[in-house]
Tab-separated table of C-alpha atoms in Angstrom:
chain	number	residue	atom	x	y	z
Q	1	MET	CA	-67.403	16.069	24.210
Q	2	ASP	CA	-66.997	12.340	24.112
Q	3	TRP	CA	-63.891	11.323	25.992
Q	4	MET	CA	-64.186	7.627	25.309
Q	5	PRO	CA	-61.936	7.482	22.174
Q	6	VAL	CA	-59.233	9.419	23.966
Q	7	LEU	CA	-59.364	7.050	26.915
Q	8	ILE	CA	-59.372	3.978	24.698
Q	9	THR	CA	-56.447	5.286	22.666
Q	10	SER	CA	-54.260	6.272	25.570
Q	11	GLY	CA	-55.318	3.205	27.485
Q	12	THR	CA	-54.359	0.901	24.642
Q	13	ILE	CA	-51.004	2.471	23.928
Q	14	GLY	CA	-50.313	2.868	27.638
Q	15	GLY	CA	-51.377	-0.710	28.239
Q	16	VAL	CA	-49.196	-2.063	25.460
Q	17	GLY	CA	-46.305	0.040	26.753
Q	18	LEU	CA	-46.874	-1.113	30.307
Q	19	ALA	CA	-47.072	-4.750	29.224
Q	20	CYS	CA	-43.870	-4.448	27.202
Q	21	GLY	CA	-42.124	-2.584	30.011
Q	22	SER	CA	-43.091	-5.086	32.686
Q	23	ALA	CA	-42.122	-7.982	30.462
Q	24	LEU	CA	-38.703	-6.381	29.971
Q	25	ALA	CA	-38.331	-5.613	33.666
Q	26	LEU	CA	-39.201	-9.183	34.603
Q	27	ALA	CA	-36.882	-10.567	31.954
Q	28	ALA	CA	-34.044	-8.344	33.126
Q	29	LYS	CA	-34.592	-9.506	36.688
Q	30	PHE	CA	-35.025	-13.223	36.170
Q	31	LEU	CA	-32.905	-13.823	33.110
Q	32	SER	CA	-29.981	-11.597	33.985
Q	33	VAL	CA	-26.553	-13.061	33.440
Q	34	PRO	CA	-24.397	-12.366	36.483
Q	35	GLU	CA	-21.371	-10.401	35.348
Q	36	ASP	CA	-18.189	-10.318	37.319
Q	37	PRO	CA	-17.678	-6.752	38.630
Q	38	LYS	CA	-13.981	-7.376	38.077
Q	39	ILE	CA	-14.522	-7.270	34.303
Q	40	ALA	CA	-15.653	-3.642	34.439
Q	41	GLU	CA	-12.734	-2.758	36.676
Q	42	LEU	CA	-10.191	-4.420	34.385
Q	43	GLU	CA	-11.770	-2.828	31.334
Q	44	GLY	CA	-11.330	0.553	32.984
Q	45	ILE	CA	-7.621	-0.079	33.401
Q	46	LEU	CA	-7.055	-1.171	29.801
Q	47	PRO	CA	-6.284	1.637	27.342
Q	48	GLY	CA	-9.383	1.009	25.214
Q	49	VAL	CA	-7.716	1.285	21.805
Q	50	ASN	CA	-9.199	-2.106	20.829
Q	51	CYS	CA	-6.140	-2.895	18.710
Q	52	GLY	CA	-6.475	-6.660	19.098
Q	53	GLY	CA	-2.767	-7.069	19.728
Q	54	CYS	CA	-3.454	-9.294	22.734
Q	55	GLY	CA	-5.240	-11.785	20.501
Q	56	PHE	CA	-8.716	-10.962	21.814
Q	57	ALA	CA	-11.476	-9.033	20.064
Q	58	GLY	CA	-10.882	-5.719	21.793
Q	59	CYS	CA	-10.218	-4.556	25.330
Q	60	ALA	CA	-13.582	-5.703	26.731
Q	61	ASP	CA	-12.977	-9.228	25.507
Q	62	TYR	CA	-9.471	-9.269	26.975
Q	63	ALA	CA	-10.799	-7.994	30.320
Q	64	LYS	CA	-13.282	-10.870	30.316
Q	65	ALA	CA	-10.492	-13.339	29.580
Q	66	ILE	CA	-8.323	-12.016	32.405
Q	67	ALA	CA	-11.225	-12.134	34.857
Q	68	SER	CA	-12.001	-15.736	33.957
Q	69	GLY	CA	-8.343	-16.646	34.298
Q	70	ALA	CA	-8.004	-17.598	30.623
Q	71	ALA	CA	-5.383	-14.966	29.890
Q	72	SER	CA	-2.400	-13.532	31.691
Q	73	VAL	CA	-2.128	-9.816	32.433
Q	74	ASP	CA	0.972	-9.146	30.322
Q	75	LEU	CA	-0.579	-9.220	26.846
Q	76	CYS	CA	-1.447	-5.546	26.494
Q	77	ALA	CA	1.315	-3.941	24.428
Q	78	PRO	CA	-0.155	-0.409	24.164
Q	79	GLY	CA	-0.668	-0.211	27.917
Q	80	GLY	CA	2.988	-0.764	28.711
Q	81	PRO	CA	4.333	-1.244	32.217
Q	82	ASP	CA	1.766	1.102	33.829
Q	83	VAL	CA	-1.248	-0.917	32.757
Q	84	LEU	CA	0.574	-4.147	33.508
Q	85	LYS	CA	1.210	-3.031	37.078
Q	86	LYS	CA	-2.387	-1.960	37.604
Q	87	LEU	CA	-3.768	-5.161	36.086
Q	88	ALA	CA	-1.466	-7.221	38.261
Q	89	ALA	CA	-2.589	-5.319	41.345
Q	90	ALA	CA	-6.249	-5.777	40.443
Q	91	THR	CA	-5.963	-9.504	39.847
Q	92	GLY	CA	-3.308	-10.385	42.382
Q	93	GLN	CA	-1.113	-11.862	39.651
Q	94	GLU	CA	2.569	-11.203	39.651
Q	95	ALA	CA	3.827	-8.573	37.238
Q	96	THR	CA	6.990	-9.322	35.352
Q	97	ALA	CA	8.593	-6.197	34.015
Q	98	THR	CA	8.752	-6.213	30.249
Q	99	GLU	CA	10.275	-3.664	28.012
Q	100	LYS	CA	8.037	-2.038	25.445
Q	101	GLN	CA	8.504	-3.450	21.980
Q	102	VAL	CA	7.867	-1.401	18.875
Q	103	ALA	CA	7.497	-2.481	15.273
Q	104	MET	CA	10.254	-1.711	12.784
Q	105	VAL	CA	10.318	-2.112	9.008
Q	106	LEU	CA	13.598	-3.813	8.162
Q	107	CYS	CA	14.017	-2.231	4.739
Q	108	GLN	CA	15.216	1.079	3.372
Q	109	GLY	CA	14.493	0.466	-0.287
Q	110	ASN	CA	12.383	3.423	-1.361
Q	111	GLU	CA	11.575	4.229	-4.975
Q	112	HIS	CA	14.972	5.847	-5.589
Q	113	ARG	CA	17.121	3.187	-3.961
Q	114	ALA	CA	15.394	-0.069	-4.934
Q	115	VAL	CA	15.051	-1.214	-8.539
Q	116	HIS	CA	11.649	-1.869	-10.073
Q	117	LYS	CA	11.177	-5.103	-11.998
Q	118	HIS	CA	7.915	-4.228	-13.694
Q	119	ILE	CA	5.173	-1.635	-13.426
Q	120	TYR	CA	2.291	-2.676	-11.233
Q	121	ASN	CA	-0.914	-0.685	-11.558
Q	122	GLY	CA	-3.452	-2.897	-9.838
Q	123	VAL	CA	-5.158	-2.113	-6.552
Q	124	ALA	CA	-2.943	-0.277	-4.089
Q	125	ASP	CA	-2.365	-3.153	-1.707
Q	126	CYS	CA	0.874	-4.968	-0.904
Q	127	ASN	CA	-0.741	-8.408	-0.720
Q	128	ALA	CA	-2.278	-7.920	-4.167
Q	129	ALA	CA	0.979	-6.550	-5.575
Q	130	ALA	CA	2.960	-9.466	-4.133
Q	131	MET	CA	0.664	-11.904	-5.935
Q	132	VAL	CA	1.594	-10.511	-9.363
Q	133	ALA	CA	4.913	-12.165	-10.261
Q	134	GLY	CA	6.152	-11.840	-6.686
Q	135	GLY	CA	5.848	-8.078	-6.456
Q	136	ASP	CA	7.082	-5.255	-8.637
Q	137	MET	CA	10.492	-4.839	-6.998
Q	138	LEU	CA	13.601	-6.666	-8.135
Q	139	CYS	CA	14.373	-7.414	-4.489
Q	140	THR	CA	11.992	-10.162	-3.458
Q	141	TYR	CA	12.456	-9.384	0.230
Q	142	GLY	CA	11.920	-5.628	0.386
Q	143	CYS	CA	9.063	-3.286	1.165
Q	144	LEU	CA	6.521	-2.969	-1.640
Q	145	GLY	CA	5.314	0.398	-0.395
Q	146	TYR	CA	1.590	0.070	-1.095
Q	147	GLY	CA	0.819	0.642	2.559
Q	148	SER	CA	-1.039	-2.479	3.677
Q	149	CYS	CA	0.620	-2.026	7.060
Q	150	ALA	CA	-0.351	1.658	7.267
Q	151	PHE	CA	-3.931	0.674	6.370
Q	152	VAL	CA	-4.273	-1.655	9.366
Q	153	CYS	CA	-2.333	0.451	11.889
Q	154	PRO	CA	-4.900	1.521	14.519
Q	155	VAL	CA	-2.926	4.607	15.562
Q	156	GLY	CA	-1.605	5.870	12.229
Q	157	ALA	CA	2.019	5.363	13.215
Q	158	ILE	CA	3.113	4.190	9.764
Q	159	ALA	CA	4.020	6.639	7.025
Q	160	ILE	CA	4.534	5.676	3.385
Q	161	LYS	CA	7.185	7.921	1.893
Q	162	GLU	CA	8.523	7.366	-1.610
Q	163	ASN	CA	7.126	3.824	-1.667
Q	164	LEU	CA	8.655	2.843	1.638
Q	165	ALA	CA	6.866	2.187	4.907
Q	166	THR	CA	8.406	3.807	7.961
Q	167	ILE	CA	7.094	3.268	11.455
Q	168	HIS	CA	7.337	6.093	13.948
Q	169	PRO	CA	8.513	4.310	17.102
Q	170	GLU	CA	7.151	7.026	19.394
Q	171	LEU	CA	3.636	6.483	18.030
Q	172	CYS	CA	3.764	2.680	17.781
Q	173	ILE	CA	1.698	0.919	20.444
Q	174	GLY	CA	3.148	-2.516	19.660
Q	175	CYS	CA	-0.082	-4.241	18.611
Q	176	LYS	CA	1.598	-6.219	15.798
Q	177	ALA	CA	-1.257	-5.629	13.354
Q	178	CYS	CA	1.235	-4.483	10.694
Q	179	ILE	CA	3.301	-7.644	11.099
Q	180	LYS	CA	0.278	-9.727	10.187
Q	181	ALA	CA	-0.565	-7.476	7.230
Q	182	CYS	CA	2.880	-7.431	5.598
Q	183	PRO	CA	3.182	-10.058	2.825
Q	184	ARG	CA	6.981	-9.786	2.933
Q	185	GLY	CA	7.307	-10.438	6.662
Q	186	ILE	CA	9.883	-7.664	7.050
Q	187	ILE	CA	8.328	-5.955	10.044
Q	188	ARG	CA	9.513	-7.196	13.409
Q	189	MET	CA	9.247	-6.136	17.009
Q	190	VAL	CA	12.332	-4.515	18.514
Q	191	PRO	CA	12.958	-3.299	22.071
Q	192	GLU	CA	12.179	0.396	22.277
Q	193	SER	CA	15.513	1.256	23.914
Q	194	ARG	CA	17.535	-0.119	20.998
Q	195	SER	CA	18.502	2.463	18.406
Q	196	VAL	CA	20.899	0.632	16.071
Q	197	HIS	CA	19.205	-1.550	13.475
Q	198	VAL	CA	20.094	-3.554	10.393
Q	199	LEU	CA	17.499	-2.239	7.977
Q	200	CYS	CA	17.671	-4.905	5.307
Q	201	SER	CA	15.932	-8.237	4.911
Q	202	SER	CA	17.516	-9.487	1.700
Q	203	LYS	CA	18.857	-13.008	2.045
Q	204	ASP	CA	20.368	-12.817	-1.465
Q	205	LYS	CA	24.092	-13.069	-2.081
Q	206	GLY	CA	25.960	-9.769	-2.176
Q	207	PRO	CA	26.052	-9.124	-5.954
Q	208	VAL	CA	22.378	-10.043	-6.396
Q	209	ALA	CA	21.275	-7.951	-3.459
Q	210	LYS	CA	23.362	-4.982	-4.573
Q	211	LYS	CA	21.899	-5.101	-8.073
Q	212	ALA	CA	18.384	-4.865	-6.673
Q	213	CYS	CA	18.939	-2.128	-4.119
Q	214	GLN	CA	21.457	0.576	-3.249
Q	215	VAL	CA	21.110	0.003	0.487
Q	216	ALA	CA	21.244	-3.780	0.654
Q	217	CYS	CA	23.164	-5.981	3.039
Q	218	ILE	CA	25.797	-7.743	0.962
Q	219	GLY	CA	26.782	-10.200	3.654
Q	220	CYS	CA	30.351	-8.887	4.116
Q	221	LYS	CA	30.331	-9.601	7.878
Q	222	MET	CA	32.008	-6.250	8.545
Q	223	CYS	CA	29.548	-5.451	11.322
Q	224	VAL	CA	30.158	-8.764	13.045
Q	225	LYS	CA	33.897	-8.093	13.031
Q	226	LEU	CA	33.546	-4.519	14.278
Q	227	GLY	CA	30.448	-4.632	16.444
Q	228	GLY	CA	30.955	-7.942	18.130
Q	229	GLU	CA	27.999	-9.833	19.471
Q	230	ALA	CA	25.567	-7.028	18.781
Q	231	PHE	CA	25.411	-8.323	15.206
Q	232	GLU	CA	25.137	-11.823	13.845
Q	233	MET	CA	24.949	-13.447	10.430
Q	234	ASP	CA	22.051	-15.427	9.011
Q	235	GLY	CA	23.399	-16.738	5.729
Q	236	PHE	CA	24.115	-13.673	3.617
Q	237	LEU	CA	22.171	-11.321	5.834
Q	238	ALA	CA	23.425	-9.497	8.893
Q	239	LYS	CA	21.000	-9.242	11.774
Q	240	ARG	CA	20.908	-7.331	14.989
Q	241	ASN	CA	21.117	-9.287	18.230
Q	242	TYR	CA	18.983	-7.025	20.383
Q	243	ALA	CA	19.999	-8.762	23.614
Q	244	ILE	CA	23.428	-7.126	23.308
Q	245	PRO	CA	23.623	-3.311	23.133
Q	246	ALA	CA	25.497	-1.880	20.159
Q	247	THR	CA	27.817	0.608	21.821
Q	248	SER	CA	30.206	1.650	19.094
Q	249	ASP	CA	29.339	3.482	15.907
Q	250	THR	CA	32.168	2.022	13.815
Q	251	ALA	CA	29.958	-0.698	12.327
Q	252	ILE	CA	27.474	1.944	11.192
Q	253	GLU	CA	30.199	3.988	9.524
Q	254	LYS	CA	31.961	1.073	7.890
Q	255	CYS	CA	28.913	-0.801	6.569
Q	256	PRO	CA	29.428	-0.805	2.785
Q	257	GLY	CA	25.714	-1.320	2.124
Q	258	LYS	CA	24.749	1.591	4.399
Q	259	CYS	CA	22.037	-0.624	5.806
Q	260	ILE	CA	22.964	-0.251	9.480
Q	261	VAL	CA	21.378	2.881	10.874
Q	262	LYS	CA	20.972	4.580	14.197
Q	263	ILE	CA	17.566	5.967	15.022
Q	264	GLY	CA	17.399	8.221	18.066
Q	265	ALA	CA	19.817	8.295	21.012
Q	266	SER	CA	22.713	5.962	21.704
Q	267	GLU	CA	22.009	2.678	23.355
Q	268	ALA	CA	22.577	2.380	27.054
Q	269	THR	CA	25.120	-0.208	28.062
Q	270	THR	CA	23.226	-1.396	31.095
Q	271	GLN	CA	20.130	-2.939	29.750
Q	272	THR	CA	17.871	-5.758	30.814
Q	273	ALA	CA	17.141	-8.304	28.153
Q	274	PRO	CA	13.709	-8.053	26.542
Q	275	ALA	CA	11.309	-10.272	28.400
Q	276	ASP	CA	10.062	-12.422	25.535
Q	277	GLY	CA	13.145	-14.592	25.629
Q	278	ALA	CA	15.527	-12.148	23.922
Q	279	PRO	CA	14.757	-12.520	20.216
Q	280	SER	CA	18.101	-13.440	18.769
Q	281	GLY	CA	17.253	-12.174	15.318
Q	282	SER	CA	17.797	-15.440	13.502
Q	283	HIS	CA	14.054	-16.098	13.418
Q	284	ALA	CA	12.632	-12.723	12.518
L	1	MET	CA	-46.941	-22.259	-3.597
L	2	ALA	CA	-46.301	-20.301	-6.793
L	3	GLU	CA	-47.642	-17.253	-5.012
L	4	TYR	CA	-44.988	-17.591	-2.312
L	5	ILE	CA	-42.177	-18.095	-4.803
L	6	LEU	CA	-43.260	-14.968	-6.649
L	7	LEU	CA	-43.423	-13.113	-3.349
L	8	LEU	CA	-39.863	-14.229	-2.595
L	9	ILE	CA	-38.547	-13.061	-5.981
L	10	SER	CA	-40.488	-9.846	-5.726
L	11	ALA	CA	-39.164	-8.999	-2.272
L	12	ILE	CA	-35.562	-9.882	-3.060
L	13	LEU	CA	-35.061	-8.611	-6.599
L	14	VAL	CA	-37.963	-6.616	-7.996
L	15	ASN	CA	-39.067	-4.617	-4.979
L	16	ASN	CA	-35.814	-4.799	-3.053
L	17	PHE	CA	-36.249	-2.932	0.224
L	18	VAL	CA	-33.053	-0.961	-0.006
L	19	LEU	CA	-32.544	-0.448	-3.712
L	20	THR	CA	-36.111	0.002	-4.926
L	21	ARG	CA	-38.119	1.084	-1.899
L	22	PHE	CA	-35.223	3.039	-0.329
L	23	LEU	CA	-35.866	1.708	3.164
L	24	GLY	CA	-33.092	0.828	5.603
L	25	ILE	CA	-30.553	3.152	4.004
L	26	CYS	CA	-28.971	3.921	7.382
L	27	PRO	CA	-27.486	0.469	8.071
L	28	PHE	CA	-26.943	0.069	4.318
L	29	LEU	CA	-24.447	2.942	4.390
L	30	GLY	CA	-23.347	2.575	7.990
L	31	VAL	CA	-22.205	-1.038	8.264
L	32	SER	CA	-21.072	-1.671	4.707
L	33	LYS	CA	-17.363	-1.089	5.192
L	34	LYS	CA	-16.383	-4.609	6.198
L	35	LEU	CA	-17.908	-7.875	5.088
L	36	SER	CA	-17.754	-9.460	8.550
L	37	THR	CA	-19.786	-6.670	10.175
L	38	ALA	CA	-22.170	-6.590	7.208
L	39	LEU	CA	-22.873	-10.299	7.627
L	40	GLY	CA	-23.536	-9.813	11.345
L	41	MET	CA	-25.980	-7.058	10.469
L	42	CYS	CA	-27.673	-9.285	7.879
L	43	GLY	CA	-28.217	-11.953	10.518
L	44	ALA	CA	-29.769	-9.448	12.894
L	45	VAL	CA	-32.004	-7.970	10.158
L	46	ILE	CA	-33.255	-11.371	9.022
L	47	PHE	CA	-34.073	-12.251	12.598
L	48	VAL	CA	-35.781	-8.986	13.532
L	49	MET	CA	-37.768	-8.558	10.320
L	50	THR	CA	-39.083	-12.125	10.317
L	51	SER	CA	-40.105	-12.238	13.957
L	52	GLY	CA	-41.144	-8.566	13.955
L	53	SER	CA	-43.614	-9.304	11.153
L	54	ALA	CA	-45.339	-11.915	13.275
L	55	VAL	CA	-45.490	-9.724	16.382
L	56	THR	CA	-46.781	-6.626	14.595
L	57	TRP	CA	-49.345	-8.665	12.675
L	58	ALA	CA	-50.672	-9.965	15.978
L	59	VAL	CA	-50.735	-6.467	17.485
L	60	GLN	CA	-52.639	-5.062	14.506
L	61	HIS	CA	-55.203	-7.841	14.229
L	62	LYS	CA	-55.663	-8.747	17.896
L	63	ILE	CA	-55.343	-5.381	19.635
L	64	LEU	CA	-55.671	-2.401	17.293
L	65	ASN	CA	-58.329	-3.592	14.834
L	66	PRO	CA	-60.884	-4.858	17.403
L	67	LEU	CA	-60.672	-1.486	19.166
L	68	GLY	CA	-60.811	0.467	15.911
L	69	LEU	CA	-57.404	2.019	16.496
L	70	GLY	CA	-55.759	1.171	13.157
L	71	TYR	CA	-54.403	4.707	12.916
L	72	LEU	CA	-52.110	4.066	15.909
L	73	GLN	CA	-50.230	1.537	13.829
L	74	THR	CA	-46.927	3.435	13.565
L	75	ILE	CA	-46.503	4.314	17.215
L	76	ALA	CA	-47.708	0.926	18.427
L	77	PHE	CA	-45.411	-0.939	16.038
L	78	ILE	CA	-42.324	1.012	17.051
L	79	LEU	CA	-43.101	0.407	20.705
L	80	VAL	CA	-43.766	-3.285	20.253
L	81	ILE	CA	-40.803	-3.994	17.968
L	82	ALA	CA	-38.371	-2.153	20.267
L	83	ALA	CA	-39.598	-3.993	23.351
L	84	PHE	CA	-39.692	-7.314	21.523
L	85	VAL	CA	-36.124	-7.035	20.264
L	86	GLN	CA	-34.909	-5.995	23.687
L	87	LEU	CA	-36.651	-8.992	25.202
L	88	VAL	CA	-35.135	-11.334	22.647
L	89	ASP	CA	-31.753	-9.769	23.370
L	90	ILE	CA	-32.065	-10.585	27.065
L	91	ILE	CA	-33.334	-14.105	26.440
L	92	MET	CA	-30.617	-14.778	23.904
L	93	LYS	CA	-27.913	-13.545	26.273
L	94	LYS	CA	-29.133	-16.013	28.861
L	95	PHE	CA	-29.748	-19.108	26.774
L	96	LEU	CA	-27.778	-18.657	23.525
L	97	PRO	CA	-24.605	-16.742	24.440
L	98	ALA	CA	-22.844	-17.772	21.234
L	99	LEU	CA	-25.592	-16.370	19.016
L	100	HIS	CA	-25.756	-13.317	21.246
L	101	GLY	CA	-22.051	-12.774	20.711
L	102	ALA	CA	-22.541	-12.855	16.937
L	103	LEU	CA	-25.701	-10.733	16.689
L	104	GLY	CA	-25.643	-8.946	20.038
L	105	ILE	CA	-24.308	-5.554	19.030
L	106	TYR	CA	-26.387	-5.356	15.842
L	107	LEU	CA	-29.764	-6.148	17.383
L	108	PRO	CA	-30.282	-2.807	19.193
L	109	LEU	CA	-29.062	-0.972	16.075
L	110	ILE	CA	-31.776	-2.439	13.895
L	111	THR	CA	-34.633	-2.173	16.410
L	112	THR	CA	-36.343	0.953	15.184
L	113	ASN	CA	-35.088	0.811	11.644
L	114	CYS	CA	-37.396	2.020	8.868
L	115	ALA	CA	-36.989	-1.230	6.916
L	116	VAL	CA	-38.305	-3.165	9.904
L	117	LEU	CA	-41.208	-0.765	10.361
L	118	GLY	CA	-41.750	-0.687	6.596
L	119	VAL	CA	-42.236	-4.426	6.323
L	120	ALA	CA	-44.645	-4.377	9.271
L	121	VAL	CA	-46.763	-1.614	7.729
L	122	LEU	CA	-46.708	-3.200	4.268
L	123	ASN	CA	-47.907	-6.506	5.744
L	124	ILE	CA	-51.030	-4.729	7.000
L	125	GLN	CA	-51.587	-2.565	3.917
L	126	LEU	CA	-51.378	-5.564	1.582
L	127	GLU	CA	-53.706	-7.513	3.915
L	128	TYR	CA	-51.445	-10.534	4.233
L	129	SER	CA	-52.323	-13.516	6.394
L	130	LEU	CA	-50.034	-14.272	9.348
L	131	LEU	CA	-48.079	-16.929	7.462
L	132	LYS	CA	-47.722	-14.714	4.428
L	133	ALA	CA	-46.675	-11.753	6.564
L	134	VAL	CA	-43.904	-13.739	8.226
L	135	PHE	CA	-42.777	-15.071	4.871
L	136	PHE	CA	-42.774	-11.585	3.396
L	137	GLY	CA	-40.726	-10.310	6.337
L	138	PHE	CA	-38.210	-13.094	5.801
L	139	ALA	CA	-38.021	-12.495	2.036
L	140	ALA	CA	-37.653	-8.742	2.475
L	141	SER	CA	-34.798	-9.233	4.940
L	142	LEU	CA	-33.108	-11.568	2.456
L	143	GLY	CA	-33.399	-8.799	-0.121
L	144	PHE	CA	-31.866	-6.362	2.351
L	145	SER	CA	-29.021	-8.796	3.043
L	146	LEU	CA	-28.367	-9.302	-0.665
L	147	ALA	CA	-28.156	-5.559	-1.265
L	148	LEU	CA	-25.932	-5.042	1.793
L	149	VAL	CA	-23.511	-7.832	0.887
L	150	ILE	CA	-23.216	-6.699	-2.757
L	151	PHE	CA	-22.677	-3.114	-1.663
L	152	THR	CA	-20.090	-4.077	0.943
L	153	GLY	CA	-18.151	-6.091	-1.619
L	154	LEU	CA	-18.129	-3.117	-3.975
L	155	ARG	CA	-17.089	-0.693	-1.243
L	156	GLU	CA	-14.259	-2.907	-0.038
L	157	LYS	CA	-12.845	-2.970	-3.568
L	158	ILE	CA	-13.382	0.736	-4.171
L	159	ASP	CA	-11.629	1.653	-0.923
L	160	ARG	CA	-8.506	-0.109	-2.121
L	161	ALA	CA	-8.615	1.294	-5.630
L	162	ASN	CA	-7.651	4.826	-4.562
L	163	PRO	CA	-10.514	6.958	-5.893
L	164	PRO	CA	-9.772	10.662	-6.448
L	165	ARG	CA	-9.614	12.568	-3.177
L	166	ALA	CA	-12.900	14.414	-3.726
L	167	PHE	CA	-14.785	11.134	-4.123
L	168	GLN	CA	-13.216	9.192	-1.264
L	169	GLY	CA	-15.388	7.669	1.453
L	170	VAL	CA	-19.107	8.434	1.552
L	171	ALA	CA	-19.197	10.299	-1.765
L	172	ILE	CA	-18.145	7.348	-3.894
L	173	GLY	CA	-20.293	5.148	-1.621
L	174	LEU	CA	-23.427	7.119	-2.496
L	175	ILE	CA	-22.602	7.083	-6.199
L	176	THR	CA	-22.091	3.320	-5.998
L	177	ALA	CA	-25.400	2.889	-4.181
L	178	GLY	CA	-27.132	4.912	-6.888
L	179	LEU	CA	-25.657	2.793	-9.674
L	180	LEU	CA	-26.552	-0.383	-7.801
L	181	SER	CA	-30.109	0.863	-7.447
L	182	LEU	CA	-30.230	1.626	-11.161
L	183	ALA	CA	-29.040	-1.894	-11.876
L	184	PHE	CA	-31.874	-3.319	-9.786
L	185	MET	CA	-34.321	-1.147	-11.750
L	186	GLY	CA	-33.722	-3.656	-14.516
L	187	PHE	CA	-35.957	-6.073	-12.609
L	188	ALA	CA	-38.831	-3.578	-12.484
L	189	ASN	CA	-42.287	-4.941	-13.319
L	190	MET	CA	-40.995	-8.511	-13.678
L	191	VAL	CA	-43.301	-9.511	-10.842
L	192	LYS	CA	-46.007	-7.277	-9.477
């Protein structure tokens, strides 16, 4: 039997493979980009949800930014205080305790409570719906309910029930993706420990707001009188001042618009102010 | 010149790699959910198919043919393309970090793709010269990019239009791909 063809064949393929392999090995050796071992360590600490809430393209990118000193360690919302502490320890930066912030939809106008202006049957997307004559709801401030926020939520914390978006605070990782997606701008970050909220965003005068929605803030200032500094007025709209705990329930009971609600347990009276400069509510 | 223009039209519209030859279906379905990722993939495909054509042409005509080993084409091409792309990946990371950031994750994905191998094999079967082979690789990758971008645009819209539950996701995607392919059949036999 003639073994030459076999030898030539295997020799050629083997030779090509060897040449390619050595070229790659040499390239890897001489052209390698030195990577900071710190990046891998920081990436291990980060939760790896790649939500983009820190402003970087995923956890790996953020780790790179921290290692190069371009970013501070306190940008990871999903990680919370645990990750912050570990990152601070790994980089030697000082950790400032921040309270976890969760997103909240400041609207209660579902399909039964809020009045429809026209019927919209285009693509199921809030931004598209808002472009057609300013949305299909009579209230120009409220939730449109087509779920653009739920679509972008990386953890599925947003439920659309009866044309109203509701965020489950226990699932929210605080990445703010929904805030960017909402064309109405009615989602804002609130401190997790706060349970009393003004769930209305209508800046309309009382009669107009009431006509558009059963659970609208009519600007009666009742909550400010009863609840003190925990509430404040912005024109015809009451807002929650989250720096002050709302201790009494009288404002909730007396609110004629039924737009002040308590979600979860009562608020503790001793409470450190949220770290991002205590959002006063007037610039939601 | 006219020959090259016809080759371009043929590779993009008439004999589109994805929609007529059914090559490269994997990335066509896999990375067609978002336009930004689809464009990154297009960049990587254009790069790999164009340069891969040149490399495989050289391997066929300088190594395999003189030794009478034309039948080893497939295995040799896969080996060479994979190593070549890896090498380019390393070089790019070193000298063009910005481009590496844009194409980096898509390059390894496309390495051993059937569209890339398909264009290399077709170059040899049709007995193209080196210049023509590279041009054909470039034109074919443009055709792939066109199909991918059109398909991604359609899928993005369909995803938001709430198809019936049974059709959601891949099912409606495959139906769309079939209709798109049918549409491209309209170009059949325009250019040989």
